[in-house]
Short mmCIF file of C-alpha atoms and ligand atoms in Angstrom, two decimals:
data_model
loop_
_atom_site.label_atom_id
_atom_site.label_comp_id
_atom_site.label_asym_id
_atom_site.label_seq_id
_atom_site.Cartn_x
_atom_site.Cartn_y
_atom_site.Cartn_z
CA MET A 1 0.18 -0.22 -0.15
CA LEU A 2 1.04 3.77 -0.66
CA LEU A 3 -0.01 6.74 1.60
CA SER A 4 -0.49 9.95 -0.14
CA ILE A 5 -0.75 13.56 1.18
CA GLU A 6 -2.21 16.60 -0.88
CA SER A 7 -1.55 20.19 0.85
CA SER A 8 -0.69 22.33 -2.17
CA CYS A 9 -3.73 25.08 -1.46
CA ASP A 10 -6.75 24.95 0.63
CA ASP A 11 -7.51 21.00 0.79
CA SER A 12 -6.20 18.72 3.48
CA SER A 13 -6.11 15.42 2.07
CA ILE A 14 -4.66 11.81 2.69
CA ALA A 15 -5.24 8.64 0.64
CA ILE A 16 -3.98 4.79 0.95
CA THR A 17 -3.94 3.18 -2.44
CA ASP A 18 -3.21 -0.78 -3.04
CA ILE A 19 -0.16 -0.62 -5.17
CA ALA A 20 -0.92 -4.02 -6.91
CA SER A 21 -4.70 -3.25 -7.81
CA LYS A 22 -4.45 0.58 -7.82
CA ASN A 23 -7.69 0.66 -5.71
CA LEU A 24 -8.21 3.27 -3.04
CA VAL A 25 -8.29 1.79 0.14
CA PHE A 26 -8.88 5.10 2.14
CA HIS A 27 -9.47 8.61 0.98
CA GLN A 28 -10.40 11.60 3.01
CA LYS A 29 -10.41 15.24 2.25
CA ILE A 30 -10.97 18.35 4.55
CA SER A 31 -11.82 21.64 2.49
CA GLN A 32 -11.45 25.18 4.02
CA ASP A 33 -13.75 27.04 1.62
CA SER A 34 -15.75 28.64 4.45
CA GLU A 35 -12.45 29.79 6.36
CA HIS A 36 -11.42 31.58 3.20
CA THR A 37 -14.82 32.93 1.89
CA PRO A 38 -14.78 36.23 3.82
CA TYR A 39 -11.46 37.00 1.88
CA GLY A 40 -12.82 35.99 -1.59
CA GLY A 41 -9.78 33.87 -1.88
CA VAL A 42 -7.25 31.72 -0.20
CA VAL A 43 -5.12 33.20 2.73
CA PRO A 44 -1.86 31.02 2.65
CA GLU A 45 -1.38 31.43 6.54
CA ILE A 46 -4.67 30.60 7.41
CA ALA A 47 -4.58 27.64 5.05
CA SER A 48 -1.25 26.46 6.41
CA ARG A 49 -2.58 26.66 10.11
CA LEU A 50 -5.63 24.69 8.99
CA HIS A 51 -3.57 21.92 7.26
CA ALA A 52 -1.35 21.74 10.49
CA THR A 53 -4.47 20.90 12.67
CA GLN A 54 -6.32 18.86 9.85
CA LEU A 55 -3.63 16.40 8.32
CA PRO A 56 -2.77 14.90 11.81
CA LEU A 57 -6.74 14.39 12.10
CA ILE A 58 -6.97 12.54 8.95
CA LEU A 59 -3.80 10.61 9.34
CA GLU A 60 -4.94 9.31 12.59
CA LYS A 61 -7.61 7.42 10.72
CA THR A 62 -4.98 5.77 8.58
CA LYS A 63 -3.38 3.76 11.56
CA PRO A 64 -4.99 0.38 10.68
CA PHE A 65 -3.06 0.56 7.38
CA LEU A 66 0.54 2.03 8.39
CA LYS A 67 2.28 -1.30 9.01
CA GLN A 68 1.43 -2.15 5.25
CA VAL A 69 2.52 0.99 3.70
CA LYS A 70 5.39 0.51 1.52
CA ALA A 71 6.14 4.50 0.49
CA VAL A 72 4.60 7.90 0.94
CA ALA A 73 3.88 10.14 -2.04
CA VAL A 74 3.46 14.01 -1.37
CA THR A 75 2.64 17.04 -3.45
CA TYR A 76 5.92 18.97 -3.45
CA THR A 77 5.14 21.54 -6.49
CA PRO A 78 3.56 23.89 -7.48
CA GLY A 79 1.64 25.57 -4.81
CA LEU A 80 1.68 27.76 -1.73
CA SER A 81 5.12 27.22 -0.05
CA VAL A 82 3.65 27.54 3.36
CA THR A 83 0.96 25.06 2.78
CA LEU A 84 3.39 22.53 0.59
CA LEU A 85 5.60 22.64 3.59
CA GLU A 86 2.84 20.80 5.93
CA GLY A 87 2.46 17.96 3.70
CA VAL A 88 6.13 17.49 2.73
CA THR A 89 7.13 17.81 6.60
CA MET A 90 4.40 15.10 7.45
CA ALA A 91 5.71 12.81 4.60
CA LYS A 92 9.27 13.01 5.53
CA ALA A 93 8.24 12.31 9.51
CA LEU A 94 6.27 9.15 8.05
CA CYS A 95 9.19 7.94 5.86
CA LEU A 96 11.82 8.33 8.82
CA MET A 97 9.43 6.57 11.31
CA LEU A 98 8.45 3.57 8.87
CA ASN A 99 11.91 3.44 7.08
CA ILE A 100 10.23 3.69 3.56
CA PRO A 101 10.90 5.76 0.63
CA LEU A 102 9.40 9.22 -0.24
CA ILE A 103 7.98 10.15 -3.27
CA GLY A 104 7.60 13.63 -4.39
CA VAL A 105 4.81 14.52 -6.69
CA HIS A 106 4.09 17.21 -9.12
CA HIS A 107 0.77 18.60 -8.50
CA LEU A 108 -0.04 18.78 -12.07
CA LYS A 109 0.89 15.30 -13.00
CA GLY A 110 -1.68 14.28 -10.15
CA HIS A 111 -4.47 16.25 -11.98
CA ILE A 112 -3.60 14.26 -15.16
CA TYR A 113 -3.61 10.82 -13.01
CA SER A 114 -7.12 11.89 -11.53
CA LEU A 115 -8.42 10.19 -14.70
CA PHE A 116 -6.79 6.95 -13.86
CA ILE A 117 -7.63 6.63 -10.29
CA GLU A 118 -8.53 2.55 -9.83
CA LYS A 119 -7.85 2.31 -13.72
CA GLU A 120 -4.86 1.60 -15.96
CA ALA A 121 -3.56 4.78 -17.50
CA ILE A 122 -3.95 5.92 -21.24
CA PHE A 123 -1.44 7.58 -23.20
CA PRO A 124 -0.68 9.32 -25.36
CA LEU A 125 -3.09 12.09 -24.34
CA ASP A 126 -3.70 15.89 -24.94
CA VAL A 127 -4.93 17.40 -21.83
CA LEU A 128 -6.60 20.70 -21.10
CA LEU A 129 -5.81 21.37 -17.39
CA VAL A 130 -8.20 24.08 -15.92
CA SER A 131 -7.70 24.91 -12.03
CA GLY A 132 -7.65 27.79 -9.79
CA GLY A 133 -3.85 27.91 -10.30
CA HIS A 134 -3.42 27.08 -13.93
CA THR A 135 -5.06 27.10 -17.53
CA LEU A 136 -2.90 24.98 -19.73
CA LEU A 137 -2.74 22.65 -22.72
CA LEU A 138 -0.12 19.74 -22.33
CA LYS A 139 1.01 16.69 -24.37
CA ALA A 140 1.33 13.50 -22.06
CA LYS A 141 3.22 11.01 -23.90
CA ASN A 142 3.78 8.62 -21.03
CA PHE A 143 4.30 8.82 -17.20
CA ALA A 144 7.85 10.21 -17.72
CA GLU A 145 7.05 13.11 -20.76
CA MET A 146 4.56 15.61 -20.15
CA ASP A 147 5.07 18.88 -22.02
CA ILE A 148 3.20 22.18 -21.62
CA CYS A 149 2.29 23.40 -24.80
CA ALA A 150 0.26 26.50 -24.17
CA LYS A 151 -0.71 28.45 -21.08
CA SER A 152 -2.66 31.50 -19.72
CA LEU A 153 -1.05 34.92 -20.28
CA ASP A 154 -2.49 36.03 -17.02
CA ASP A 155 -5.60 34.67 -14.78
CA SER A 156 -6.57 31.06 -14.60
CA PHE A 157 -10.15 29.93 -15.89
CA GLY A 158 -11.14 28.84 -12.14
CA GLU A 159 -9.68 31.96 -10.83
CA SER A 160 -11.50 34.10 -12.88
CA PHE A 161 -14.99 32.38 -11.63
CA ASP A 162 -13.28 33.02 -8.28
CA LYS A 163 -13.06 36.83 -9.06
CA VAL A 164 -16.44 37.09 -10.68
CA ALA A 165 -18.09 35.50 -7.52
CA LYS A 166 -16.07 37.99 -5.15
CA MET A 167 -17.23 40.92 -7.51
CA LEU A 168 -20.91 39.68 -6.82
CA ASN A 169 -20.49 39.03 -3.10
CA LEU A 170 -20.89 35.16 -3.56
CA THR A 171 -19.01 32.48 -1.68
CA TYR A 172 -15.42 31.05 -2.60
CA PRO A 173 -14.76 29.02 -4.30
CA GLY A 174 -16.38 30.88 -7.32
CA GLY A 175 -16.78 27.93 -9.91
CA PRO A 176 -19.72 25.94 -8.36
CA ILE A 177 -21.95 29.14 -7.35
CA VAL A 178 -21.22 30.89 -10.73
CA GLU A 179 -22.10 27.99 -12.66
CA SER A 180 -25.31 27.46 -10.54
CA TYR A 181 -26.20 31.27 -11.07
CA ALA A 182 -25.55 30.96 -14.73
CA GLN A 183 -28.05 28.28 -15.08
CA LYS A 184 -30.66 30.65 -14.12
CA GLY A 185 -29.43 33.53 -16.19
CA ASN A 186 -29.60 35.03 -20.03
CA PRO A 187 -26.23 34.75 -21.52
CA MET A 188 -26.99 36.88 -24.21
CA ARG A 189 -27.70 39.91 -22.01
CA PHE A 190 -24.16 41.11 -21.54
CA ALA A 191 -22.02 41.23 -24.93
CA PHE A 192 -18.54 40.52 -23.31
CA THR A 193 -15.67 40.02 -26.03
CA ILE A 194 -14.14 36.46 -26.42
CA PRO A 195 -10.42 37.06 -25.57
CA LEU A 196 -7.44 36.48 -27.91
CA SER A 197 -10.09 35.89 -30.84
CA HIS A 198 -7.38 37.01 -33.40
CA TYR A 199 -4.41 35.60 -31.64
CA LYS A 200 -1.97 33.76 -33.84
CA ASP A 201 -0.71 31.29 -31.40
CA VAL A 202 -2.70 28.99 -28.84
CA ALA A 203 -2.82 30.74 -25.49
CA PHE A 204 -5.46 31.89 -22.78
CA SER A 205 -6.09 35.27 -20.94
CA PHE A 206 -8.89 35.97 -18.82
CA SER A 207 -7.97 39.32 -17.13
CA GLY A 208 -9.63 41.31 -19.80
CA LEU A 209 -12.99 39.50 -19.40
CA LYS A 210 -12.87 39.89 -15.71
CA ASN A 211 -12.38 43.81 -16.05
CA SER A 212 -15.39 43.72 -18.53
CA VAL A 213 -17.39 41.93 -16.06
CA ARG A 214 -16.31 44.68 -13.31
CA LEU A 215 -17.23 47.25 -15.45
CA ALA A 216 -20.65 46.04 -16.30
CA ILE A 217 -21.34 45.61 -12.68
CA GLU A 218 -20.40 49.09 -11.98
CA GLU A 219 -22.46 50.40 -14.69
CA LEU A 220 -25.50 48.56 -13.19
CA LYS A 221 -24.74 49.92 -9.77
CA GLN A 222 -24.76 53.40 -11.03
CA GLN A 223 -28.26 52.79 -12.57
CA LYS A 224 -29.63 51.17 -9.41
CA ASN A 225 -27.47 51.27 -6.43
CA GLU A 226 -28.23 47.32 -5.82
CA LEU A 227 -27.91 44.46 -8.20
CA SER A 228 -30.99 42.04 -8.34
CA LEU A 229 -30.35 38.42 -8.16
CA GLN A 230 -31.62 38.35 -11.70
CA ASP A 231 -28.69 40.83 -12.82
CA LYS A 232 -26.28 38.52 -11.09
CA TYR A 233 -27.78 35.47 -12.76
CA ASP A 234 -27.30 37.15 -16.24
CA ILE A 235 -23.95 38.49 -15.21
CA CYS A 236 -22.91 35.04 -14.39
CA ALA A 237 -24.25 33.20 -17.64
CA SER A 238 -22.93 35.90 -20.13
CA PHE A 239 -19.31 35.65 -18.22
CA GLN A 240 -19.39 31.79 -18.32
CA LYS A 241 -20.35 31.65 -22.00
CA THR A 242 -17.62 33.90 -23.31
CA ALA A 243 -14.98 32.07 -20.92
CA ILE A 244 -15.97 28.74 -22.04
CA ALA A 245 -16.21 30.21 -25.81
CA HIS A 246 -12.44 31.40 -25.23
CA LEU A 247 -11.42 27.84 -23.98
CA VAL A 248 -13.24 25.95 -26.79
CA GLN A 249 -11.70 28.38 -29.29
CA GLN A 250 -8.33 27.97 -28.15
CA CYS A 251 -8.46 24.23 -28.04
CA GLY A 252 -9.92 24.05 -31.54
CA LYS A 253 -6.53 25.60 -32.67
CA PHE A 254 -4.64 23.26 -31.11
CA LEU A 255 -6.40 20.30 -32.18
CA GLN A 256 -5.56 21.37 -35.75
CA TYR A 257 -2.15 20.55 -35.15
CA SER A 258 -2.49 17.38 -33.17
CA LYS A 259 -3.07 14.10 -34.33
CA ASN A 260 -3.85 12.34 -30.92
CA LEU A 261 -6.92 10.56 -30.58
CA ASN A 262 -7.39 10.86 -26.89
CA PHE A 263 -8.28 14.32 -25.41
CA ALA A 264 -8.83 14.93 -21.53
CA VAL A 265 -9.93 17.76 -19.34
CA VAL A 266 -8.72 18.00 -15.77
CA GLY A 267 -8.35 20.26 -12.83
CA GLY A 268 -10.87 21.71 -10.33
CA ALA A 269 -12.68 23.74 -12.93
CA SER A 270 -13.16 20.63 -15.29
CA ALA A 271 -16.20 19.83 -12.98
CA ASN A 272 -18.12 22.48 -14.92
CA LEU A 273 -21.05 20.59 -16.91
CA CYS A 274 -21.37 23.45 -19.60
CA LEU A 275 -17.34 23.41 -20.41
CA ARG A 276 -17.88 19.50 -20.70
CA GLU A 277 -20.88 19.76 -23.15
CA ALA A 278 -19.01 22.49 -25.22
CA LEU A 279 -15.92 20.18 -25.32
CA GLN A 280 -17.86 17.23 -26.37
CA GLU A 281 -19.23 19.14 -29.08
CA LEU A 282 -15.97 20.40 -30.18
CA LEU A 283 -14.38 16.78 -30.53
CA GLY A 284 -17.19 15.30 -32.11
CA GLN A 285 -17.20 11.44 -32.73
CA ASN A 286 -13.69 11.52 -34.06
CA ARG A 287 -11.81 11.58 -30.96
CA HIS A 288 -12.26 10.38 -27.35
CA LEU A 289 -12.81 12.68 -24.69
CA TYR A 290 -12.08 11.89 -20.86
CA PHE A 291 -12.94 13.28 -17.85
CA ALA A 292 -12.14 12.55 -14.29
CA PRO A 293 -14.92 11.68 -11.87
CA LEU A 294 -16.36 14.70 -10.48
CA GLU A 295 -15.44 14.02 -6.86
CA PHE A 296 -11.84 13.73 -8.03
CA CYS A 297 -11.57 16.93 -10.43
CA SER A 298 -10.40 19.29 -7.34
CA ASP A 299 -7.56 18.81 -5.32
CA ASN A 300 -7.26 15.50 -3.41
CA ALA A 301 -4.67 12.65 -2.20
CA ALA A 302 -6.28 10.14 -4.49
CA MET A 303 -4.83 11.62 -7.78
CA ILE A 304 -1.31 12.11 -6.02
CA GLY A 305 -1.55 8.35 -4.68
CA ARG A 306 -2.08 7.16 -8.23
CA VAL A 307 0.94 9.01 -9.67
CA GLY A 308 2.79 7.60 -6.27
CA VAL A 309 1.80 4.08 -7.37
CA GLU A 310 3.14 4.53 -11.17
CA ALA A 311 6.57 6.22 -9.59
CA TYR A 312 6.95 3.25 -6.97
CA LEU A 313 6.42 0.76 -9.78
CA ASN A 314 9.19 2.58 -12.09
CA GLY A 315 11.63 2.95 -8.95
CA VAL A 316 11.24 6.67 -8.90
CA PHE A 317 11.89 8.00 -5.41
CA SER A 318 13.04 11.30 -3.96
CA ASP A 319 15.64 12.23 -1.59
CA LEU A 320 14.51 12.61 2.18
CA ASP A 321 15.47 16.36 1.88
CA LEU A 322 13.09 16.97 -0.70
CA GLN A 323 12.35 20.76 -1.01
CA VAL A 324 9.30 22.36 -2.00
CA ILE A 325 8.73 24.21 -5.22
CA PRO A 326 6.09 27.07 -5.14
CA ARG A 327 6.55 28.06 -8.91
CA THR A 328 5.44 25.92 -11.95
CA SER A 329 8.14 24.16 -13.65
CA GLU A 330 7.83 23.21 -17.30
CA ILE A 331 8.52 19.72 -16.66
CA LEU A 332 6.15 17.56 -14.99
O1 LIG B 401 -7.93 22.02 -9.01
P1 LIG B 401 -8.23 22.76 -7.94
O2 LIG B 401 -9.02 22.54 -6.71
O3 LIG B 401 -7.22 23.73 -7.11
C1 LIG B 401 -6.23 24.16 -7.87
O4 LIG B 401 -5.30 23.11 -8.19
O5 LIG B 401 -6.06 25.35 -8.15
O6 LIG B 401 -9.22 23.87 -8.63
C2 LIG B 401 -10.17 24.93 -7.97
C3 LIG B 401 -10.54 25.85 -8.96
C4 LIG B 401 -11.19 26.79 -8.02
O7 LIG B 401 -10.93 28.40 -9.03
C5 LIG B 401 -12.66 26.97 -8.47
O8 LIG B 401 -13.61 28.07 -8.60
C6 LIG B 401 -12.64 26.03 -9.67
O9 LIG B 401 -11.73 25.22 -9.59
N1 LIG B 401 -14.01 25.38 -10.09
C7 LIG B 401 -14.72 25.76 -11.11
C8 LIG B 401 -15.70 24.78 -10.70
N2 LIG B 401 -15.62 23.98 -9.65
C9 LIG B 401 -14.62 24.31 -9.41
N3 LIG B 401 -14.66 26.58 -11.86
C10 LIG B 401 -15.81 26.54 -12.78
N4 LIG B 401 -16.91 25.97 -12.69
C11 LIG B 401 -16.98 24.76 -11.80
N5 LIG B 401 -17.83 23.97 -11.73
ZN1 LIG B 402 -5.02 21.62 -8.25
#
């Protein structure tokens, strides 16, 4: 069995995965949404302190399995340095105590392997990764070779949902609530421009769209002080439609040059059902589209454990002086 830990942002999570069958034996995650809602985003110091209390509570429940654990996998990059440190420190302590090897896992590789929890991996694969920290297109050839082909020039897709939610005084994280408001709104009421429509290369950008939303809200406030619930629904619907149209447009460009038959969308924001439908339509019948189960789209230790199993089977281990790396490296 392999124990895995995730603490790169605001989810404290630990999993135990059976190495031979790749089945999940134990998995728990404690999110911190309500603690960060007053700030409209994650406050690193609060997140770090919550990991320090929550991770040991989850670890306690893995006690019956500890004797059978053969390695510990932990997210060490990218993420918030103070929160990554909580997981990495716990992982090192466990490795020393149990005298077993450590496996440092790249968080983005974890998101890609969220597709393969309790399953065999499928490669080669083109991947759209949409999370709070990243919006990327990648080519994944196999476990060891994954290249970033395109990324956001500014904000990420998920982050833009968080910022729109904050402007409308909605809860954090913004993705689920903006999606649910959008279902009740008129997507044609506000004509936001699709970003980078005439851009030659494949890239993403959400800060211009975010500003257009801010200006639309300010204009409404000048007219009537308070936004009605319907105003908020319509803003969310118009914003979401434009943000998804932008992703689809850039993926369309990317797919013109890729012969790969397998395409996947992963990351917290891949839970968005309108995005899933729009990508399904883009890909049509000629390519296979893969999604992670909804419960494994956002950050979790099960996906880190799935990478850990692959690393263990390939003999890829880390030194016990593994350091956290907050920035995103180009190599996964
Ligand atoms: O992957 P994740 O849990 O954390 C990072 O690695 O960043 O992704 C969290 C992000 C947040 O920005 C959240 O608002 C967004 O995913 N998200 C969504 C949806 N559910 C979560 N964005 C759009 N629509 C959703 N349904
Ligand atoms: Zn993530």
